[in-house]
mmCIF file with all atom_site columns, C-alpha atoms in Angstrom:
data_model
loop_
_atom_site.group_PDB
_atom_site.id
_atom_site.type_symbol
_atom_site.label_atom_id
_atom_site.label_alt_id
_atom_site.label_comp_id
_atom_site.label_asym_id
_atom_site.label_entity_id
_atom_site.label_seq_id
_atom_site.pdbx_PDB_ins_code
_atom_site.Cartn_x
_atom_site.Cartn_y
_atom_site.Cartn_z
_atom_site.occupancy
_atom_site.B_iso_or_equiv
_atom_site.pdbx_formal_charge
_atom_site.auth_seq_id
_atom_site.auth_comp_id
_atom_site.auth_asym_id
_atom_site.auth_atom_id
_atom_site.pdbx_PDB_model_num
ATOM 1  C CA . UNK A 1 1  ? 31.108 158.297 -229.381 1.00 60.00 ? 254 UNK A CA 1
ATOM 2  C CA . UNK A 1 2  ? 31.811 158.251 -225.658 1.00 76.00 ? 255 UNK A CA 1
ATOM 3  C CA . UNK A 1 3  ? 32.654 161.602 -224.256 1.00 82.00 ? 256 UNK A CA 1
ATOM 4  C CA . UNK A 1 4  ? 34.191 161.813 -220.862 1.00 84.00 ? 257 UNK A CA 1
ATOM 5  C CA . UNK A 1 5  ? 34.043 164.809 -218.491 1.00 84.00 ? 258 UNK A CA 1
ATOM 6  C CA . UNK A 1 6  ? 37.173 166.382 -220.029 1.00 86.00 ? 259 UNK A CA 1
ATOM 7  C CA . UNK A 1 7  ? 35.789 166.472 -223.514 1.00 90.00 ? 260 UNK A CA 1
ATOM 8  C CA . UNK A 1 8  ? 32.492 167.672 -222.290 1.00 90.00 ? 261 UNK A CA 1
ATOM 9  C CA . UNK A 1 9  ? 34.197 170.479 -220.322 1.00 90.00 ? 262 UNK A CA 1
ATOM 10 C CA . UNK A 1 10 ? 36.194 171.541 -223.402 1.00 91.00 ? 263 UNK A CA 1
ATOM 11 C CA . UNK A 1 11 ? 33.137 171.368 -225.668 1.00 93.00 ? 264 UNK A CA 1
ATOM 12 C CA . UNK A 1 12 ? 30.980 173.461 -223.269 1.00 94.00 ? 265 UNK A CA 1
ATOM 13 C CA . UNK A 1 13 ? 33.765 175.907 -222.685 1.00 93.00 ? 266 UNK A CA 1
ATOM 14 C CA . UNK A 1 14 ? 34.140 176.341 -226.443 1.00 94.00 ? 267 UNK A CA 1
ATOM 15 C CA . UNK A 1 15 ? 30.394 176.781 -227.063 1.00 96.00 ? 268 UNK A CA 1
ATOM 16 C CA . UNK A 1 16 ? 29.545 179.232 -224.244 1.00 95.00 ? 269 UNK A CA 1
ATOM 17 C CA . UNK A 1 17 ? 31.304 182.273 -225.676 1.00 94.00 ? 270 UNK A CA 1
ATOM 18 C CA . UNK A 1 18 ? 29.460 181.921 -228.988 1.00 94.00 ? 271 UNK A CA 1
ATOM 19 C CA . UNK A 1 19 ? 26.131 181.194 -227.247 1.00 94.00 ? 272 UNK A CA 1
ATOM 20 C CA . UNK A 1 20 ? 26.586 184.329 -225.080 1.00 92.00 ? 273 UNK A CA 1
ATOM 21 C CA . UNK A 1 21 ? 27.532 186.356 -228.154 1.00 91.00 ? 274 UNK A CA 1
ATOM 22 C CA . UNK A 1 22 ? 24.264 185.307 -229.781 1.00 92.00 ? 275 UNK A CA 1
ATOM 23 C CA . UNK A 1 23 ? 22.327 186.029 -226.606 1.00 91.00 ? 276 UNK A CA 1
ATOM 24 C CA . UNK A 1 24 ? 23.797 189.520 -226.424 1.00 90.00 ? 277 UNK A CA 1
ATOM 25 C CA . UNK A 1 25 ? 22.977 190.134 -230.099 1.00 89.00 ? 278 UNK A CA 1
ATOM 26 C CA . UNK A 1 26 ? 19.371 188.915 -229.635 1.00 90.00 ? 279 UNK A CA 1
ATOM 27 C CA . UNK A 1 27 ? 19.019 191.210 -226.578 1.00 89.00 ? 280 UNK A CA 1
ATOM 28 C CA . UNK A 1 28 ? 20.497 194.013 -228.680 1.00 84.00 ? 281 UNK A CA 1
ATOM 29 C CA . UNK A 1 29 ? 23.346 194.899 -226.432 1.00 82.00 ? 282 UNK A CA 1
ATOM 30 C CA . UNK A 1 30 ? 25.491 197.571 -227.928 1.00 77.00 ? 283 UNK A CA 1
ATOM 31 C CA . UNK A 1 31 ? 28.775 195.621 -227.555 1.00 75.00 ? 284 UNK A CA 1
ATOM 32 C CA . UNK A 1 32 ? 28.078 191.999 -228.371 1.00 73.00 ? 285 UNK A CA 1
ATOM 33 C CA . UNK A 1 33 ? 31.647 191.038 -228.872 1.00 78.00 ? 286 UNK A CA 1
ATOM 34 C CA . UNK A 1 34 ? 34.855 191.993 -227.139 1.00 84.00 ? 287 UNK A CA 1
ATOM 35 C CA . UNK A 1 35 ? 38.000 190.129 -226.220 1.00 87.00 ? 288 UNK A CA 1
ATOM 36 C CA . UNK A 1 36 ? 37.289 190.572 -222.495 1.00 87.00 ? 289 UNK A CA 1
ATOM 37 C CA . UNK A 1 37 ? 33.729 189.266 -222.762 1.00 89.00 ? 290 UNK A CA 1
ATOM 38 C CA . UNK A 1 38 ? 34.893 186.303 -224.867 1.00 91.00 ? 291 UNK A CA 1
ATOM 39 C CA . UNK A 1 39 ? 37.589 185.294 -222.394 1.00 90.00 ? 292 UNK A CA 1
ATOM 40 C CA . UNK A 1 40 ? 35.194 185.740 -219.414 1.00 89.00 ? 293 UNK A CA 1
ATOM 41 C CA . UNK A 1 41 ? 32.571 183.618 -221.188 1.00 92.00 ? 294 UNK A CA 1
ATOM 42 C CA . UNK A 1 42 ? 35.225 180.975 -221.995 1.00 92.00 ? 295 UNK A CA 1
ATOM 43 C CA . UNK A 1 43 ? 36.366 180.791 -218.371 1.00 89.00 ? 296 UNK A CA 1
ATOM 44 C CA . UNK A 1 44 ? 32.812 180.566 -217.174 1.00 90.00 ? 297 UNK A CA 1
ATOM 45 C CA . UNK A 1 45 ? 32.229 177.780 -219.669 1.00 92.00 ? 298 UNK A CA 1
ATOM 46 C CA . UNK A 1 46 ? 35.175 175.850 -218.223 1.00 90.00 ? 299 UNK A CA 1
ATOM 47 C CA . UNK A 1 47 ? 33.452 175.849 -214.788 1.00 90.00 ? 300 UNK A CA 1
ATOM 48 C CA . UNK A 1 48 ? 30.019 174.549 -215.783 1.00 91.00 ? 301 UNK A CA 1
ATOM 49 C CA . UNK A 1 49 ? 30.782 170.803 -216.156 1.00 89.00 ? 302 UNK A CA 1
ATOM 50 C CA . UNK A 1 50 ? 33.060 170.537 -213.034 1.00 89.00 ? 303 UNK A CA 1
ATOM 51 C CA . UNK A 1 51 ? 30.555 172.491 -210.933 1.00 90.00 ? 304 UNK A CA 1
ATOM 52 C CA . UNK A 1 52 ? 27.645 170.187 -212.015 1.00 91.00 ? 305 UNK A CA 1
ATOM 53 C CA . UNK A 1 53 ? 29.880 167.167 -211.318 1.00 89.00 ? 306 UNK A CA 1
ATOM 54 C CA . UNK A 1 54 ? 30.682 168.444 -207.835 1.00 88.00 ? 307 UNK A CA 1
ATOM 55 C CA . UNK A 1 55 ? 26.987 168.934 -207.203 1.00 91.00 ? 308 UNK A CA 1
ATOM 56 C CA . UNK A 1 56 ? 26.129 165.479 -208.572 1.00 91.00 ? 309 UNK A CA 1
ATOM 57 C CA . UNK A 1 57 ? 28.826 163.862 -206.493 1.00 89.00 ? 310 UNK A CA 1
ATOM 58 C CA . UNK A 1 58 ? 26.825 164.585 -203.371 1.00 91.00 ? 311 UNK A CA 1
ATOM 59 C CA . UNK A 1 59 ? 24.018 162.337 -204.694 1.00 94.00 ? 312 UNK A CA 1
ATOM 60 C CA . UNK A 1 60 ? 25.835 159.686 -206.795 1.00 93.00 ? 313 UNK A CA 1
ATOM 61 C CA . UNK A 1 61 ? 28.786 157.531 -206.086 1.00 92.00 ? 314 UNK A CA 1
ATOM 62 C CA . UNK A 1 62 ? 29.325 157.009 -209.877 1.00 91.00 ? 315 UNK A CA 1
ATOM 63 C CA . UNK A 1 63 ? 29.594 160.821 -210.428 1.00 88.00 ? 316 UNK A CA 1
ATOM 64 C CA . UNK A 1 64 ? 31.951 161.054 -207.440 1.00 88.00 ? 317 UNK A CA 1
ATOM 65 C CA . UNK A 1 65 ? 34.172 158.367 -208.941 1.00 88.00 ? 318 UNK A CA 1
ATOM 66 C CA . UNK A 1 66 ? 34.128 160.159 -212.359 1.00 86.00 ? 319 UNK A CA 1
ATOM 67 C CA . UNK A 1 67 ? 35.008 163.458 -210.712 1.00 85.00 ? 320 UNK A CA 1
ATOM 68 C CA . UNK A 1 68 ? 37.963 161.951 -208.877 1.00 85.00 ? 321 UNK A CA 1
ATOM 69 C CA . UNK A 1 69 ? 39.245 160.301 -212.073 1.00 84.00 ? 322 UNK A CA 1
ATOM 70 C CA . UNK A 1 70 ? 38.858 163.389 -214.311 1.00 82.00 ? 323 UNK A CA 1
ATOM 71 C CA . UNK A 1 71 ? 41.565 165.795 -215.277 1.00 80.00 ? 324 UNK A CA 1
ATOM 72 C CA . UNK A 1 72 ? 42.570 167.625 -212.084 1.00 84.00 ? 325 UNK A CA 1
ATOM 73 C CA . UNK A 1 73 ? 43.634 170.762 -213.990 1.00 85.00 ? 326 UNK A CA 1
ATOM 74 C CA . UNK A 1 74 ? 40.041 171.362 -215.111 1.00 83.00 ? 327 UNK A CA 1
ATOM 75 C CA . UNK A 1 75 ? 38.778 170.887 -211.574 1.00 85.00 ? 328 UNK A CA 1
ATOM 76 C CA . UNK A 1 76 ? 41.407 173.225 -210.247 1.00 88.00 ? 329 UNK A CA 1
ATOM 77 C CA . UNK A 1 77 ? 40.663 175.878 -212.842 1.00 87.00 ? 330 UNK A CA 1
ATOM 78 C CA . UNK A 1 78 ? 36.969 175.649 -211.959 1.00 87.00 ? 331 UNK A CA 1
ATOM 79 C CA . UNK A 1 79 ? 37.760 175.915 -208.247 1.00 89.00 ? 332 UNK A CA 1
ATOM 80 C CA . UNK A 1 80 ? 40.064 178.870 -208.806 1.00 91.00 ? 333 UNK A CA 1
ATOM 81 C CA . UNK A 1 81 ? 37.476 180.690 -210.915 1.00 90.00 ? 334 UNK A CA 1
ATOM 82 C CA . UNK A 1 82 ? 34.877 180.003 -208.180 1.00 89.00 ? 335 UNK A CA 1
ATOM 83 C CA . UNK A 1 83 ? 37.150 181.407 -205.461 1.00 92.00 ? 336 UNK A CA 1
ATOM 84 C CA . UNK A 1 84 ? 37.965 184.499 -207.534 1.00 90.00 ? 337 UNK A CA 1
ATOM 85 C CA . UNK A 1 85 ? 34.221 185.029 -208.128 1.00 88.00 ? 338 UNK A CA 1
ATOM 86 C CA . UNK A 1 86 ? 33.431 184.739 -204.425 1.00 89.00 ? 339 UNK A CA 1
ATOM 87 C CA . UNK A 1 87 ? 36.279 187.122 -203.476 1.00 92.00 ? 340 UNK A CA 1
ATOM 88 C CA . UNK A 1 88 ? 35.171 189.632 -206.139 1.00 88.00 ? 341 UNK A CA 1
ATOM 89 C CA . UNK A 1 89 ? 31.638 189.552 -204.656 1.00 87.00 ? 342 UNK A CA 1
ATOM 90 C CA . UNK A 1 90 ? 32.935 190.066 -201.201 1.00 90.00 ? 343 UNK A CA 1
ATOM 91 C CA . UNK A 1 91 ? 35.129 192.948 -202.324 1.00 88.00 ? 344 UNK A CA 1
ATOM 92 C CA . UNK A 1 92 ? 32.212 194.506 -204.145 1.00 84.00 ? 345 UNK A CA 1
ATOM 93 C CA . UNK A 1 93 ? 30.039 194.199 -201.024 1.00 72.00 ? 346 UNK A CA 1
ATOM 94 C CA . UNK A 1 94 ? 32.738 196.159 -199.060 1.00 68.00 ? 347 UNK A CA 1
ATOM 95 C CA . UNK A 1 95 ? 32.630 199.112 -201.519 1.00 62.00 ? 348 UNK A CA 1
#
């Protein structure tokens, strides 16, 4: 079974919320599950594969080629989430 970057991204995004739920339960957080945490974990999971591919593309021509040929929507979503995270951190630093 040959999984491309798109399938890996979707798989990781689907797994991250459940992994984080288990981690919160192990660490005995009071609220292990909520819709907001689930959505946040899902969106964070979407960014993992594209971010690693972006990092790897600096060192490997093959990874760069794969990144260029992958689904642009997933790369755009990862970039948008990254920008929002940076802006949120900047806004937090201002307060």
